[in-house]
Coordinates of C-alpha atoms in Angstrom, one line a residue:
M1 CA -41.7 58.9 -48.8
E2 CA -38.8 57.7 -51.0
F3 CA -36.3 58.3 -48.2
T4 CA -38.6 57.1 -45.4
I5 CA -38.8 53.5 -46.5
P6 CA -35.0 52.9 -46.7
L7 CA -34.5 54.6 -43.4
V8 CA -37.1 52.4 -41.7
I9 CA -35.4 49.3 -43.3
L10 CA -32.0 50.5 -42.0
V11 CA -33.3 51.0 -38.5
I12 CA -34.9 47.6 -38.5
A13 CA -31.7 46.1 -39.8
I14 CA -29.7 47.8 -37.0
I15 CA -32.1 46.5 -34.4
V16 CA -32.0 43.0 -35.8
I17 CA -28.2 43.0 -35.8
S18 CA -28.0 44.3 -32.3
Q19 CA -30.3 41.6 -31.1
S20 CA -28.5 39.0 -33.1
V21 CA -25.0 39.6 -31.7
K22 CA -24.3 39.3 -28.0
F23 CA -20.9 39.8 -26.3
V24 CA -20.5 37.6 -23.2
P25 CA -17.9 39.0 -20.7
Q26 CA -15.0 36.9 -19.3
Q27 CA -15.9 34.6 -16.4
N28 CA -19.5 34.7 -17.3
A29 CA -21.9 32.2 -18.9
W30 CA -25.3 33.0 -20.5
V31 CA -28.0 30.5 -21.1
R32 CA -29.7 30.6 -24.6
E33 CA -33.2 29.5 -25.1
R34 CA -34.7 28.8 -28.4
L35 CA -38.5 29.0 -28.6
G36 CA -38.7 28.7 -24.9
R37 CA -36.5 25.7 -24.5
Y38 CA -32.8 25.4 -23.4
H39 CA -30.6 25.4 -26.5
S40 CA -27.0 26.1 -25.4
T41 CA -24.6 27.9 -23.0
M42 CA -23.0 31.0 -24.5
T43 CA -19.2 31.3 -23.7
P44 CA -17.2 34.5 -23.3
G45 CA -16.9 36.5 -26.6
P46 CA -19.3 37.2 -29.5
N47 CA -22.3 35.0 -29.8
F48 CA -25.0 35.1 -32.5
L49 CA -28.7 34.7 -31.9
I50 CA -31.6 34.2 -34.3
P51 CA -33.8 37.2 -33.9
F52 CA -37.3 36.6 -32.4
I53 CA -36.4 32.9 -32.0
D54 CA -33.4 32.9 -29.6
K55 CA -33.1 34.8 -26.4
V56 CA -30.8 35.1 -23.4
A57 CA -32.8 33.5 -20.5
Y58 CA -30.2 33.5 -17.6
K59 CA -26.8 35.1 -16.9
H60 CA -24.4 33.6 -14.5
S61 CA -21.1 34.7 -13.0
L62 CA -18.5 31.9 -12.9
K63 CA -16.4 33.7 -10.2
E64 CA -16.1 32.4 -6.7
I65 CA -18.9 33.9 -4.7
P66 CA -18.8 34.6 -0.9
L67 CA -22.1 34.1 0.8
D68 CA -22.8 35.3 4.3
V69 CA -24.8 32.7 6.2
P70 CA -27.1 34.4 8.7
S71 CA -26.5 33.9 12.4
Q72 CA -28.5 31.2 14.1
I73 CA -29.0 29.3 17.4
C74 CA -27.5 25.8 17.5
I75 CA -27.9 23.3 20.4
T76 CA -24.9 21.1 21.3
R77 CA -25.0 17.5 22.4
D78 CA -24.9 18.6 26.1
N79 CA -27.9 20.9 25.5
T80 CA -26.0 24.2 25.4
Q81 CA -27.1 27.0 23.0
L82 CA -24.6 28.6 20.7
Q83 CA -24.9 31.6 18.5
V84 CA -23.2 30.6 15.3
D85 CA -22.6 32.5 12.1
G86 CA -20.4 31.8 9.1
I87 CA -19.5 32.4 5.5
L88 CA -19.8 30.1 2.5
Y89 CA -17.8 30.2 -0.7
F90 CA -19.3 28.6 -3.8
Q91 CA -19.0 28.7 -7.6
V92 CA -21.4 28.1 -10.5
T93 CA -19.9 25.1 -12.4
D94 CA -22.9 24.1 -14.6
P95 CA -24.9 27.2 -15.9
M96 CA -27.7 25.0 -17.2
R97 CA -28.3 23.2 -13.9
A98 CA -28.0 26.6 -12.1
S99 CA -30.8 27.9 -14.3
Y100 CA -33.2 25.0 -14.2
G101 CA -32.2 22.9 -11.1
S102 CA -33.5 25.4 -8.5
S103 CA -35.6 28.5 -8.6
N104 CA -33.0 30.3 -6.4
Y105 CA -29.8 28.3 -5.8
I106 CA -28.4 31.1 -3.5
V107 CA -31.3 30.7 -1.1
A108 CA -31.2 26.9 -1.4
V109 CA -27.4 26.9 -0.5
T110 CA -27.9 29.3 2.4
Q111 CA -30.7 27.2 3.9
L112 CA -28.9 24.0 3.5
A113 CA -25.8 25.5 5.1
Q114 CA -27.8 26.4 8.2
T115 CA -29.5 23.0 8.5
S116 CA -26.2 21.2 8.0
L117 CA -24.5 23.3 10.6
R118 CA -27.2 22.6 13.2
S119 CA -26.9 18.9 12.5
V120 CA -23.1 18.8 12.8
I121 CA -23.0 20.9 16.0
G122 CA -25.8 18.8 17.6
K123 CA -23.4 15.8 17.5
L124 CA -20.7 17.6 19.5
E125 CA -20.3 18.7 23.0
L126 CA -19.6 22.3 23.9
D127 CA -15.9 22.0 24.4
K128 CA -15.5 20.1 21.1
T129 CA -17.2 22.8 19.1
F130 CA -14.3 25.2 19.9
E131 CA -11.6 22.6 19.4
E132 CA -12.8 21.1 16.1
R133 CA -13.8 24.0 13.9
D134 CA -11.9 22.5 11.0
I135 CA -13.9 19.3 11.3
I136 CA -17.2 21.2 11.5
N137 CA -16.3 23.2 8.4
A138 CA -15.4 20.1 6.4
Q139 CA -18.6 18.3 7.4
V140 CA -20.8 21.2 6.4
V141 CA -19.1 21.5 3.1
A142 CA -19.5 17.8 2.4
A143 CA -23.2 17.9 3.3
I144 CA -23.9 20.9 1.1
D145 CA -21.8 19.9 -1.8
E146 CA -23.6 16.6 -2.3
A147 CA -27.0 18.3 -2.7
A148 CA -25.6 21.4 -4.6
L149 CA -24.5 19.3 -7.5
N150 CA -28.1 19.2 -8.8
W151 CA -28.1 23.0 -8.7
G152 CA -25.0 23.4 -10.8
V153 CA -23.1 24.8 -7.8
K154 CA -19.8 23.7 -6.3
V155 CA -19.3 24.5 -2.6
L156 CA -15.6 25.3 -2.1
R157 CA -15.4 25.9 1.7
Y158 CA -17.3 27.0 4.7
E159 CA -15.8 29.0 7.6
I160 CA -17.3 29.7 11.0
K161 CA -16.9 33.3 11.8
D162 CA -18.0 33.3 15.4
L163 CA -19.2 30.9 18.1
T164 CA -20.9 32.7 21.0
P165 CA -22.1 30.7 24.0
P166 CA -24.5 32.2 26.7
K167 CA -23.0 34.7 29.2
E168 CA -23.3 32.2 32.0
I169 CA -21.4 29.6 30.1
L170 CA -18.8 32.1 28.9
H171 CA -18.1 33.2 32.5
A172 CA -17.8 29.6 33.6
M173 CA -15.3 28.9 30.8
Q174 CA -13.3 32.0 31.8
R175 CA -13.2 30.7 35.5
Q176 CA -12.2 27.3 34.2
I177 CA -9.4 28.8 32.1
T178 CA -8.2 30.9 35.1
A179 CA -8.2 27.7 37.3
E180 CA -6.2 25.8 34.7
R181 CA -3.6 28.5 34.4
E182 CA -3.3 28.7 38.2
K183 CA -3.0 24.9 38.3
R184 CA -0.2 25.0 35.6
A185 CA 1.6 27.7 37.6
L186 CA 1.5 25.6 40.8
I187 CA 2.7 22.6 39.0
A188 CA 5.5 24.5 37.4
A189 CA 6.5 25.9 40.8
S190 CA 6.5 22.5 42.4
E191 CA 8.5 21.1 39.6
G192 CA 11.0 23.9 40.1
R193 CA 11.3 23.1 43.8
R194 CA 11.6 19.4 43.1
Q195 CA 14.3 20.0 40.6
E196 CA 16.1 22.3 43.0
Q197 CA 16.0 19.6 45.7
I198 CA 17.3 17.0 43.3
N199 CA 20.1 19.3 42.3
I200 CA 21.0 20.0 45.9
A201 CA 20.9 16.3 46.8
T202 CA 23.0 15.5 43.8
G203 CA 25.6 18.2 44.7
E204 CA 25.8 16.9 48.3
R205 CA 26.2 13.3 47.1
E206 CA 28.9 14.3 44.7
A207 CA 30.7 16.4 47.4
F208 CA 30.5 13.5 49.9
I209 CA 31.9 11.1 47.3
A210 CA 34.7 13.6 46.5
R211 CA 35.5 14.0 50.2
S212 CA 35.5 10.2 50.8
E213 CA 37.7 9.7 47.8
G214 CA 40.1 12.3 49.2
E215 CA 40.1 10.8 52.6
K216 CA 40.7 7.3 51.1
Q217 CA 43.6 8.6 49.1
A218 CA 45.0 10.4 52.1
Q219 CA 44.8 7.2 54.2
I220 CA 46.5 5.3 51.3
N221 CA 49.2 7.9 51.1
N222 CA 49.7 7.8 54.9
A223 CA 49.9 4.0 54.9
Q224 CA 52.4 4.0 52.1
G225 CA 54.4 6.7 53.9
E226 CA 54.4 4.6 57.2
A227 CA 55.3 1.5 55.3
A228 CA 58.2 3.3 53.5
A229 CA 59.4 4.7 56.9
I230 CA 59.3 1.2 58.5
T231 CA 61.1 -0.3 55.6
A232 CA 63.7 2.5 55.7
V233 CA 64.2 2.0 59.5
A234 CA 64.4 -1.8 59.1
E235 CA 66.9 -1.4 56.3
A236 CA 69.0 1.0 58.3
T237 CA 68.9 -1.3 61.4
A238 CA 69.8 -4.3 59.3
G239 CA 72.7 -2.4 57.8
A240 CA 73.9 -1.3 61.2
I241 CA 73.7 -4.8 62.6
E242 CA 75.6 -6.1 59.5
R243 CA 78.3 -3.5 60.1
V244 CA 78.5 -4.3 63.8
A245 CA 78.7 -8.1 63.0
A246 CA 81.4 -7.3 60.4
A247 CA 83.3 -5.3 62.9
I248 CA 83.2 -8.1 65.5
R249 CA 84.6 -10.5 63.0
Q250 CA 87.6 -8.3 62.6
P251 CA 90.8 -8.8 64.8
G252 CA 90.2 -7.3 68.2
G253 CA 86.5 -7.1 67.7
E254 CA 85.6 -9.3 70.6
Q255 CA 87.8 -7.3 73.0
A256 CA 86.1 -4.1 71.8
V257 CA 82.7 -5.6 72.5
Q258 CA 83.8 -6.7 76.0
L259 CA 85.1 -3.2 76.6
K260 CA 81.8 -1.6 75.4
V261 CA 79.7 -3.9 77.5
A262 CA 81.9 -3.2 80.6
E263 CA 81.5 0.6 79.9
R264 CA 77.7 0.2 79.7
A265 CA 77.6 -1.7 82.9
V266 CA 79.7 0.9 84.7
D267 CA 77.5 3.7 83.3
A268 CA 74.4 1.9 84.5
Y269 CA 75.8 1.5 88.0
G270 CA 76.8 5.2 87.9
K271 CA 73.3 6.4 87.0
V272 CA 71.8 4.2 89.7
A273 CA 74.2 5.6 92.3
A274 CA 73.5 9.2 91.2
D275 CA 69.8 8.9 92.0
A276 CA 69.3 9.9 95.6
T277 CA 66.0 8.1 95.9
T278 CA 67.5 4.8 94.8
T279 CA 69.2 2.4 97.2
L280 CA 72.2 0.8 95.6
I281 CA 73.2 -2.7 96.6
V282 CA 76.8 -3.5 95.6
P283 CA 77.6 -7.1 95.0
S284 CA 79.9 -8.6 97.5
N285 CA 81.8 -10.3 94.8
M286 CA 82.8 -8.0 91.9
N287 CA 83.7 -11.1 90.0
E288 CA 80.0 -11.3 89.2
T289 CA 80.4 -8.3 86.9
A290 CA 83.1 -10.1 85.0
A291 CA 80.8 -13.1 84.8
L292 CA 78.1 -10.9 83.3
I293 CA 80.5 -9.6 80.7
A294 CA 81.6 -13.1 79.9
S295 CA 78.0 -14.2 79.5
A296 CA 77.3 -11.4 77.1
M297 CA 80.4 -12.3 75.0
R298 CA 79.2 -15.9 74.8
M299 CA 75.9 -14.7 73.4
V300 CA 77.8 -12.6 70.8
Q301 CA 79.9 -15.6 69.9
A302 CA 76.9 -17.8 69.6
G303 CA 75.3 -15.3 67.2
K304 CA 78.5 -15.1 65.2
A305 CA 78.7 -18.9 64.9
S306 CA 75.0 -19.1 63.8
G307 CA 75.8 -16.4 61.2
Q308 CA 78.7 -18.4 59.9
A309 CA 76.7 -21.6 59.7

């Protein structure tokens, strides 16, 4: 008996100490109640309780929690049914509110996510639900987060995992996508043909301009060549006339001219007489030939006098 009483006291002391000291893990928060009422929130590390007075009423994880939202039927603005499921990420930020704000905050958040999702999708048409997933997610988070503050929960984000329309709508959407792709292919082909025609027309226009420019330059070159030739001939003729005039002014020049004119006249009569088909009429008075020569000489002298003047 002497050893039994100390042993019982030792056992009671060990039990009391084990009940008095609690070690809270990291990223956890425990709610302490004293005599049935909320007293404090126990942080990670060792915490001391008063035996038989304090107790750990609730234990909460402060980590981010992924919550799978069950699939449900949502009706769009244009009365189309969609099978929608998603996932919600939340975190306990106030252990006291999470303990006493709701009997089951996980169920509350799940139900609120479903009702908010139905409300948001009911405001959109079918095509918009596929295009505006980010907007839907943001609106669901905003709707849940406002109510979840009273439950000590912070909703971080919501993601739609799948949107499944009825089979008839899905087939219609596939046909529409096929038609849009065919339309884009036809537009691309027509744009290619139009661009090809534009390129051909542009090339022909540039070629025509180049040919016309070449012809224009050729005509200019020909005109310049003809002008240069005419100028050269005129200059040569003028030089020859000047040399003839200078030769006539020399002593014996007039006699040389008379002789040249007489030779030309004789040659002319000779050519006419050589032609068998031509009838030659010889002047009765050969002095007329001398008169012709004298007339030519007077014309030469007149030209010489005008040149001297």
